[in-house]
Coordinates of C-alpha atoms and ligand atoms in Angstrom, one line a residue:
M11 CA 25.6 10.4 12.6
S12 CA 23.3 13.4 13.1
V13 CA 21.2 15.6 10.9
L14 CA 19.6 19.0 11.8
I15 CA 16.6 20.1 9.8
K16 CA 15.9 23.8 10.2
N17 CA 12.8 25.9 9.6
A18 CA 10.5 23.0 8.9
T19 CA 6.8 23.0 8.8
L20 CA 6.5 19.8 10.7
V21 CA 3.2 18.0 10.0
N22 CA 1.7 15.1 11.9
A23 CA -1.7 13.6 11.6
D24 CA -3.1 15.9 14.3
T25 CA -0.9 19.0 14.3
S26 CA 1.3 21.3 12.2
E27 CA 4.1 23.4 13.7
R28 CA 7.1 25.4 12.8
A29 CA 10.1 23.5 14.2
D30 CA 13.7 22.4 14.0
I31 CA 14.3 18.6 14.1
L32 CA 17.5 17.0 15.3
T33 CA 18.2 13.3 14.5
R34 CA 20.9 11.2 16.0
N35 CA 21.8 7.6 15.3
G36 CA 18.6 7.0 13.4
I37 CA 16.2 8.4 16.0
I38 CA 14.5 11.9 16.3
E39 CA 16.4 13.2 19.3
K40 CA 15.0 16.7 19.7
I41 CA 12.2 18.9 18.3
A42 CA 12.2 22.6 19.2
S43 CA 11.3 25.9 17.8
E44 CA 15.0 26.8 17.4
I45 CA 18.0 24.4 17.6
E46 CA 21.4 26.0 17.1
P47 CA 24.1 23.7 15.5
S48 CA 26.5 24.8 18.2
E49 CA 24.1 23.7 20.9
V50 CA 24.2 20.1 19.5
G51 CA 27.9 19.9 19.2
G52 CA 28.4 21.1 15.6
V53 CA 30.6 19.0 13.3
E54 CA 32.7 17.7 16.2
G55 CA 29.6 16.6 17.9
G56 CA 28.7 14.4 14.9
L57 CA 26.5 16.8 13.0
T58 CA 26.8 15.6 9.4
E59 CA 24.4 17.9 7.7
I60 CA 22.2 20.9 8.3
I61 CA 19.2 21.0 6.0
D62 CA 17.2 24.2 5.5
A63 CA 13.6 23.2 5.0
A64 CA 12.1 26.7 4.9
G65 CA 8.9 26.8 2.8
H66 CA 8.8 23.0 2.8
Y67 CA 6.7 20.5 4.8
V68 CA 8.4 17.7 6.8
I69 CA 6.1 14.7 7.2
P70 CA 6.6 11.2 8.8
G71 CA 7.9 8.9 6.0
G72 CA 5.1 7.2 4.0
V73 CA 4.0 3.7 5.1
D74 CA 2.7 1.7 2.2
V75 CA 1.1 -1.5 3.6
H76 CA 0.2 -3.1 0.3
T77 CA 3.1 -4.0 -2.1
H78 CA 4.0 -7.2 -3.9
F79 CA 7.7 -7.4 -4.6
N80 CA 9.3 -10.6 -6.0
I81 CA 5.8 -12.0 -6.5
D82 CA 5.3 -15.0 -8.7
V83 CA 1.7 -14.9 -10.0
G84 CA 2.0 -18.1 -11.9
I85 CA 2.1 -16.6 -15.4
A86 CA 4.9 -14.2 -14.5
T87 CA 7.2 -12.9 -11.8
S88 CA 6.9 -9.3 -10.9
C89 CA 9.7 -7.1 -12.2
D90 CA 10.5 -5.4 -8.8
D91 CA 12.4 -7.1 -6.2
F92 CA 13.1 -5.7 -2.7
Y93 CA 15.9 -3.5 -4.1
S94 CA 14.2 -1.9 -7.1
G95 CA 10.9 -1.8 -5.3
T96 CA 12.1 -0.1 -2.2
V97 CA 14.3 2.3 -4.2
S98 CA 11.2 3.4 -6.0
A99 CA 9.3 3.7 -2.8
A100 CA 12.0 5.9 -1.2
C101 CA 12.1 8.2 -4.2
G102 CA 8.4 8.7 -3.9
G103 CA 8.5 9.5 -0.1
T104 CA 7.7 6.1 1.3
T105 CA 10.1 4.8 4.1
T106 CA 8.3 1.7 5.2
I107 CA 6.6 -1.0 3.2
V108 CA 4.6 -4.1 4.4
D109 CA 4.6 -6.6 1.6
H110 CA 1.9 -9.2 1.0
M111 CA 3.8 -12.5 0.7
G112 CA 2.9 -14.4 -2.4
F113 CA 1.5 -17.9 -2.5
G114 CA 4.0 -20.8 -2.0
P115 CA 3.7 -24.4 -3.0
A116 CA 0.3 -26.0 -2.3
G117 CA 0.1 -27.1 1.3
C118 CA 3.2 -25.1 2.5
S119 CA 3.4 -23.7 6.0
L120 CA 3.2 -20.0 7.0
H121 CA 6.8 -20.2 8.1
H122 CA 7.9 -21.5 4.7
Q123 CA 6.8 -18.4 3.0
L124 CA 8.2 -16.2 5.8
E125 CA 11.6 -17.7 5.4
R126 CA 11.5 -17.2 1.6
Y127 CA 10.5 -13.5 2.0
H128 CA 13.2 -12.9 4.6
E129 CA 15.7 -14.2 2.0
F130 CA 14.1 -11.9 -0.7
A131 CA 14.4 -8.8 1.4
R132 CA 17.6 -9.2 3.5
D133 CA 20.5 -7.3 2.0
K134 CA 18.3 -5.8 -0.7
A135 CA 15.8 -3.5 1.0
V136 CA 16.8 0.2 1.2
I137 CA 14.0 1.1 3.6
D138 CA 12.4 -0.7 6.6
Y139 CA 10.0 -3.5 5.8
S140 CA 7.7 -6.2 7.1
F141 CA 5.4 -8.8 5.6
H142 CA 1.7 -9.8 5.9
G143 CA 1.2 -13.5 6.3
T144 CA -0.7 -15.1 3.4
I145 CA -3.2 -17.9 4.3
Q146 CA -3.6 -20.2 1.4
H147 CA -5.4 -23.1 3.2
I148 CA -6.7 -23.8 6.7
N149 CA -6.0 -26.8 8.8
D150 CA -5.0 -27.4 12.4
G151 CA -1.3 -26.9 11.6
I152 CA -1.9 -23.5 10.1
L153 CA -4.2 -22.4 12.9
R154 CA -1.5 -23.5 15.4
E155 CA 1.3 -21.8 13.5
M156 CA -0.4 -18.5 13.6
E157 CA 0.5 -18.1 17.2
S158 CA 4.3 -18.1 16.7
M159 CA 3.9 -16.0 13.6
V160 CA 2.3 -13.3 15.7
Q161 CA 4.1 -13.7 19.0
E162 CA 7.6 -14.7 17.9
E163 CA 8.0 -13.6 14.3
G164 CA 6.2 -10.2 14.6
I165 CA 3.7 -10.9 11.8
S166 CA 0.5 -9.4 13.2
S167 CA -1.6 -9.3 10.0
F168 CA -2.6 -12.0 7.5
K169 CA -4.4 -11.9 4.2
I170 CA -7.1 -14.1 2.9
Y171 CA -8.4 -14.3 -0.6
L172 CA -12.0 -14.8 -1.7
T173 CA -11.0 -15.5 -5.2
Y174 CA -7.9 -17.0 -7.1
D175 CA -6.6 -20.6 -6.6
F176 CA -6.2 -20.3 -2.9
K177 CA -9.5 -18.8 -2.0
L178 CA -11.0 -19.8 1.3
N179 CA -14.6 -21.0 1.8
D180 CA -16.9 -19.5 4.4
S181 CA -16.2 -22.0 7.1
E182 CA -12.4 -21.6 6.5
I183 CA -12.8 -17.9 6.7
L184 CA -14.6 -18.1 10.0
A185 CA -11.9 -20.4 11.4
A186 CA -9.2 -17.9 10.3
L187 CA -11.1 -14.9 11.6
E188 CA -11.8 -16.4 15.0
R189 CA -8.2 -17.6 15.5
L190 CA -6.6 -14.4 14.3
N191 CA -8.9 -12.3 16.5
Q192 CA -7.9 -14.5 19.5
L193 CA -4.2 -13.8 18.7
N194 CA -4.8 -10.0 18.3
A195 CA -3.9 -10.2 14.6
L196 CA -5.7 -8.3 11.8
T197 CA -7.3 -10.2 9.0
C198 CA -6.8 -8.5 5.6
V199 CA -9.2 -9.5 2.8
H200 CA -9.1 -9.5 -1.0
P201 CA -12.8 -9.4 -1.5
E202 CA -14.1 -10.5 -4.9
N203 CA -16.9 -13.1 -5.5
D204 CA -15.1 -16.0 -7.2
G205 CA -18.2 -17.8 -8.5
A206 CA -19.7 -14.6 -10.0
I207 CA -16.4 -13.7 -11.7
R208 CA -16.1 -17.3 -13.1
F209 CA -19.6 -17.2 -14.5
L210 CA -19.2 -13.8 -16.2
K211 CA -15.7 -14.6 -17.5
E212 CA -16.8 -17.8 -19.1
R213 CA -19.7 -16.2 -20.8
I214 CA -17.6 -13.2 -22.0
L215 CA -14.8 -15.3 -23.3
G216 CA -17.3 -17.7 -24.8
Q217 CA -18.6 -14.8 -26.9
G218 CA -15.0 -14.3 -28.2
S219 CA -14.5 -11.0 -26.2
N220 CA -11.0 -10.9 -24.9
A221 CA -9.9 -7.2 -25.1
P222 CA -8.7 -5.5 -21.9
I223 CA -12.1 -3.8 -21.2
Y224 CA -13.6 -7.3 -20.8
H225 CA -11.3 -7.8 -17.8
A226 CA -13.2 -5.1 -16.1
L227 CA -16.6 -6.2 -17.3
S228 CA -16.0 -9.7 -16.0
R229 CA -15.4 -8.5 -12.4
P230 CA -17.9 -5.6 -12.0
P231 CA -18.3 -3.6 -8.8
E232 CA -21.1 -5.9 -7.5
C233 CA -18.6 -8.8 -7.4
E234 CA -16.4 -6.9 -5.0
A235 CA -19.3 -5.4 -3.0
E236 CA -20.9 -8.7 -2.4
A237 CA -17.6 -10.1 -1.0
V238 CA -17.2 -7.0 1.2
G239 CA -20.7 -7.4 2.6
R240 CA -20.1 -11.1 3.2
M241 CA -16.9 -10.4 5.1
I242 CA -18.5 -7.8 7.3
N243 CA -21.1 -10.4 8.3
L244 CA -18.7 -13.2 8.8
A245 CA -16.5 -11.0 10.9
T246 CA -19.5 -10.4 13.2
L247 CA -20.2 -14.1 13.3
A248 CA -16.6 -14.8 14.3
G249 CA -17.0 -12.8 17.5
D250 CA -16.5 -9.3 16.1
A251 CA -13.1 -10.0 14.5
P252 CA -11.5 -6.8 13.1
I253 CA -11.1 -6.9 9.4
Y254 CA -9.1 -4.7 6.9
I255 CA -10.5 -4.5 3.3
V256 CA -7.7 -4.1 0.9
H257 CA -7.8 -2.1 -2.4
L258 CA -11.4 -1.0 -2.1
S259 CA -12.5 0.2 -5.6
N260 CA -16.2 0.7 -5.4
G261 CA -18.9 2.8 -3.8
I262 CA -21.4 0.0 -3.0
G263 CA -18.9 -1.8 -0.8
L264 CA -17.9 1.5 0.7
E265 CA -21.6 2.0 1.8
Y266 CA -21.6 -1.4 3.5
I267 CA -18.4 -0.4 5.4
R268 CA -20.0 2.9 6.4
Q269 CA -23.0 1.1 7.8
A270 CA -20.7 -1.3 9.7
H271 CA -19.0 1.8 11.3
Q272 CA -22.4 3.1 12.3
R273 CA -22.9 -0.2 14.2
G274 CA -19.5 0.2 15.8
Q275 CA -17.8 -2.6 13.9
A276 CA -14.1 -2.7 13.4
V277 CA -13.9 -2.7 9.6
F278 CA -11.0 -0.8 8.2
A279 CA -10.7 0.1 4.5
E280 CA -7.8 0.9 2.2
T281 CA -8.0 2.3 -1.2
C282 CA -5.3 3.0 -3.8
P283 CA -4.5 6.0 -6.0
Q284 CA -5.5 4.1 -9.2
Y285 CA -9.1 3.8 -8.0
L286 CA -9.3 7.5 -7.2
L287 CA -7.5 8.9 -10.2
L288 CA -7.7 6.4 -13.1
D289 CA -11.0 5.1 -14.6
I290 CA -12.4 2.3 -16.7
N291 CA -11.9 4.2 -19.9
K292 CA -8.2 3.3 -19.7
Y293 CA -9.1 -0.1 -20.9
N294 CA -10.3 1.3 -24.2
T295 CA -7.6 3.9 -24.6
M296 CA -5.7 4.0 -27.9
S297 CA -2.7 6.1 -27.2
D298 CA -0.2 7.5 -29.8
Q299 CA 2.0 4.7 -28.7
V300 CA -0.4 2.2 -30.3
S301 CA 0.3 3.6 -33.7
I302 CA 3.9 2.7 -33.4
A303 CA 3.5 -0.4 -31.3
S304 CA 2.0 -3.4 -32.9
H305 CA -1.1 -4.3 -31.0
P306 CA -4.3 -2.3 -30.1
Y307 CA -4.6 -3.9 -26.7
D308 CA -1.2 -2.7 -25.4
E309 CA -2.4 0.5 -23.8
G310 CA -5.3 -1.1 -21.9
L311 CA -3.2 -4.1 -20.8
K312 CA -1.1 -1.7 -18.6
Y313 CA -4.1 -1.3 -16.3
I314 CA -5.2 -4.9 -15.9
M315 CA -5.4 -5.5 -12.2
S316 CA -7.9 -6.9 -9.8
P317 CA -10.2 -5.3 -8.8
P318 CA -10.2 -3.3 -12.1
L319 CA -10.6 0.4 -12.6
R320 CA -14.1 1.7 -12.2
D321 CA -16.3 4.5 -13.6
H322 CA -16.6 8.1 -12.3
Y323 CA -19.5 7.3 -10.0
H324 CA -17.3 4.9 -7.9
Q325 CA -14.3 7.2 -8.1
N326 CA -16.4 10.1 -6.6
Q327 CA -17.8 7.8 -3.9
L328 CA -14.2 6.7 -3.0
W329 CA -13.1 10.3 -2.7
Q330 CA -16.1 10.9 -0.4
G331 CA -15.0 7.9 1.7
V332 CA -11.5 9.3 2.0
I333 CA -12.8 12.7 2.9
D334 CA -15.3 11.5 5.5
G335 CA -12.9 9.0 7.1
T336 CA -14.7 5.8 6.0
I337 CA -11.5 4.9 4.3
S338 CA -8.6 4.7 6.7
T339 CA -5.5 4.3 4.5
L340 CA -4.1 4.8 1.1
A341 CA -1.8 2.0 -0.2
T342 CA -0.8 1.0 -3.7
D343 CA -1.1 -2.7 -4.4
H344 CA 2.2 -2.2 -6.3
C345 CA 2.6 -5.3 -8.4
A346 CA 4.8 -4.3 -11.3
F347 CA 5.3 -6.0 -14.6
T348 CA 7.1 -4.8 -17.7
L349 CA 5.2 -4.0 -20.9
A350 CA 6.6 -7.2 -22.4
Q351 CA 5.1 -9.2 -19.6
K352 CA 1.8 -7.4 -19.8
R353 CA 1.7 -8.1 -23.6
A354 CA 0.9 -11.7 -22.8
G355 CA -2.6 -10.3 -22.7
R356 CA -2.6 -9.6 -26.4
D357 CA -3.9 -13.2 -26.7
G358 CA -6.7 -12.3 -24.2
F359 CA -7.0 -10.4 -21.0
Q360 CA -7.0 -13.7 -19.0
Y361 CA -3.3 -14.1 -19.9
C362 CA -2.2 -10.7 -18.7
P363 CA -0.5 -10.8 -15.3
N364 CA -2.6 -8.6 -12.9
G365 CA -1.0 -5.6 -11.4
M366 CA 0.9 -2.4 -12.1
P367 CA 3.5 -0.2 -10.5
G368 CA 2.6 2.7 -8.1
V369 CA 4.7 2.6 -4.9
E370 CA 6.6 5.7 -6.1
N371 CA 3.5 7.7 -7.0
R372 CA 1.2 7.4 -3.9
V373 CA 2.5 10.1 -1.7
P374 CA 3.0 12.7 -4.5
L375 CA -0.4 11.9 -6.0
L376 CA -2.3 12.3 -2.8
F377 CA -0.4 15.4 -1.8
S378 CA -1.2 17.1 -5.1
E379 CA -4.7 15.7 -5.8
G380 CA -5.8 15.7 -2.2
V381 CA -4.0 18.6 -0.3
M382 CA -3.2 21.0 -3.1
K383 CA -6.7 20.6 -4.6
D384 CA -8.3 21.3 -1.2
R385 CA -10.0 17.9 -0.9
I386 CA -8.3 17.0 2.4
S387 CA -6.1 18.8 4.9
I388 CA -2.4 18.2 5.0
N389 CA -2.9 16.5 8.4
H390 CA -5.5 14.1 7.0
F391 CA -3.0 13.4 4.1
V392 CA -0.4 12.4 6.7
E393 CA -2.9 10.3 8.5
L394 CA -3.8 8.4 5.3
V395 CA -0.3 7.8 3.9
S396 CA 1.6 7.3 7.1
T397 CA 0.1 7.4 10.6
R398 CA -3.0 5.2 10.2
P399 CA -1.2 2.4 8.3
A400 CA 1.5 2.5 11.0
Q401 CA -1.1 2.3 13.7
L402 CA -3.2 -0.5 12.2
F403 CA -0.2 -2.6 11.4
G404 CA 1.7 -2.5 14.7
L405 CA 4.4 0.0 13.7
Y406 CA 3.3 3.1 15.7
P407 CA 4.7 5.3 17.3
R408 CA 8.1 4.2 15.9
K409 CA 6.8 4.9 12.4
G410 CA 4.0 7.2 11.3
L411 CA 4.8 10.0 13.7
I412 CA 7.4 12.8 14.0
A413 CA 8.2 12.8 17.8
E414 CA 11.2 12.6 20.0
G415 CA 12.2 8.9 20.2
A416 CA 10.5 7.9 16.9
D417 CA 12.6 6.6 14.0
A418 CA 14.0 9.5 11.9
D419 CA 12.0 8.5 8.8
L420 CA 11.3 11.9 7.4
V421 CA 10.2 13.2 4.0
I422 CA 10.6 16.8 2.9
I423 CA 8.0 18.0 0.4
D424 CA 8.3 21.2 -1.7
P425 CA 4.8 22.4 -2.2
T426 CA 5.8 24.6 -5.1
K427 CA 7.6 22.0 -7.2
E428 CA 5.8 21.2 -10.4
V429 CA 6.3 17.7 -11.8
T430 CA 4.7 16.0 -14.8
L431 CA 4.8 12.3 -14.0
S432 CA 6.6 10.2 -16.6
Q433 CA 8.4 6.9 -16.8
G434 CA 11.7 8.8 -17.2
L435 CA 11.4 10.0 -13.6
M436 CA 10.6 6.6 -12.1
H437 CA 13.1 4.3 -10.3
G438 CA 11.4 0.9 -10.3
G439 CA 11.9 -2.1 -12.5
S440 CA 8.9 -1.5 -14.8
D441 CA 9.1 0.4 -18.1
Y442 CA 5.9 2.3 -17.9
C443 CA 4.3 4.7 -15.5
P444 CA 0.5 4.3 -15.2
Y445 CA 0.1 8.0 -14.3
E446 CA 2.1 9.3 -17.3
G447 CA 1.3 12.9 -18.0
I448 CA -0.4 13.7 -14.8
K449 CA 0.7 17.2 -13.6
L450 CA 1.5 17.5 -9.9
L451 CA 1.9 20.4 -7.7
G452 CA 4.3 19.6 -4.8
Y453 CA 6.8 16.7 -4.7
P454 CA 9.1 15.0 -2.2
V455 CA 12.6 16.5 -2.5
M456 CA 14.3 14.6 0.2
T457 CA 13.8 11.2 2.0
L458 CA 15.5 10.2 5.2
S459 CA 15.4 6.7 6.5
R460 CA 16.5 6.3 10.1
G461 CA 18.4 9.6 9.9
R462 CA 20.2 8.9 6.6
V463 CA 19.5 10.9 3.6
I464 CA 18.7 8.3 1.0
V465 CA 17.0 10.4 -1.7
R466 CA 18.0 14.0 -2.6
D467 CA 16.3 15.8 -5.5
G468 CA 15.2 12.7 -7.2
Q469 CA 18.5 10.9 -6.9
F470 CA 18.7 7.7 -4.9
I471 CA 21.8 7.8 -2.7
G472 CA 21.0 5.0 -0.2
R473 CA 22.3 1.5 -0.1
P474 CA 20.9 -2.0 -0.3
G475 CA 20.7 -3.7 3.1
H476 CA 20.0 -0.5 4.9
G477 CA 16.4 -1.5 5.4
R478 CA 15.6 -3.6 8.5
F479 CA 12.9 -6.1 9.1
L480 CA 10.2 -4.6 11.5
H481 CA 8.9 -6.9 14.2
R482 CA 5.3 -5.7 14.4
Q483 CA 3.1 -5.4 17.5
P484 CA -0.2 -7.3 17.8
L485 CA -3.5 -5.4 17.5
N486 CA -4.1 -5.0 21.3
E487 CA -0.9 -3.0 21.5
C488 CA -2.0 -0.8 18.5
Y489 CA -5.6 -0.3 19.6
R490 CA -4.6 2.0 22.5
Y491 CA -3.2 4.5 20.0
W492 CA -6.4 5.0 18.0
E493 CA -9.3 3.7 20.0
N494 CA -10.1 7.1 21.6
G495 CA -9.8 8.8 18.2
E496 CA -12.5 6.6 16.5
Ligands
DUC515 N1 -4.5 -7.9 -7.8 C1 -4.2 -8.6 -6.7 O1 -5.0 -9.0 -5.9 N2 -2.9 -8.7 -6.3 C2 -1.8 -8.2 -7.1 C3 -2.2 -7.4 -8.2 C4 -3.6 -7.3 -8.6 O2 -4.0 -6.8 -9.6
ZN516 ZN1 -5.6 -8.3 -3.7
ZN517 ZN1 -2.4 -7.0 -3.7

């Protein structure tokens, strides 16, 4: 099986060039300024397709390192599994996902959840995938198990929570950081101050305020920023353990991260399109739909997630962080529910399952809002959506790079294509698109996963089970690819 892409503008994180690209058996075999079909054996030689990419960009497939498929959040189970979730990802130009495993039964082992997630994804995923470990408690058994998770199972990153039922306390955080650093694994953190949120939430609910906006007001930016600052200090105390802040949504925490960088600390930050492009006013929005639907909270409930959407000050700060490199990656925190599931929050925001879809929107949104609006270069865009996440999570140079020998995960973007985002165009399991009505300039028109065309002009043509589990490298293997570039 072989595909020849002609006349491409090939874009990596550091270079752009006019090139032809030949893929064979899932790998990029050759990149050259001109490759003639006859020279690679034509149809007899296994050439299955010649794609003319003139006027289009070809980028390394998107790598979304923050999804939640099949997740059970206690009050609901997300509506995307590893089939619908990865189809949606592929249609939006993402060819690799790293999913955050959900919580298992109290006291369960790390391997228990890993086995469950292998079951969830096997035979379902249409693109390549891996998982982050989830640490829901700390004891000697868990600290011991981390070694085989990293060295045998290929799970080189783990997430800890500073809020929710399975939050860790400071001494548990230190134990996790120290051990994971020893194993060359990256600690990802959901940073929100649990006590402050509990205090504010109790007061707000006690006053009878339960509309969607109060979800945001019960977890203001300072709750998140305090936890970011605490994690930065704990990471230093744990012997300079590297940390990765997930879904950063505020400018105060961003400033703490910037200061940590000035001290040379390994603190990596991810933000998501919703924090750059949607704002707190969404919780008060009354759309036309509300007049025909039956409850005034319905529109705001669509955006209930943690951390919540912020105001324009924080949005602008985050854009600045993206532009100046303080923020390393763009992920989605895709955690999709249907409108019916979100409507549990009609009785109060505390009953609404947290999260929303987005895996299909990330690459097109950043291309249009970032590159086409001249906020970032196209190379920086590739770095944020593909190269950097691949490097940080042990997937590079197999993923995140267009080079001979890399996986042929390629996305072709037509920069002239105008698309107005709407639910009708989406491929996931949810029944609303949080970015409804946003006008985009530029859109992915083809996605190849390991050399197979799996999306063509918005039509998914891949198959379940094509996606393979990716055994990820530990951090010391990744470091050599970016250390010099820091
Ligand atoms: N917040 C999380 O921490 N995880 C999933 C969705 C959400 O809103
Ligand atoms: Zn989180
Ligand atoms: Zn998440």
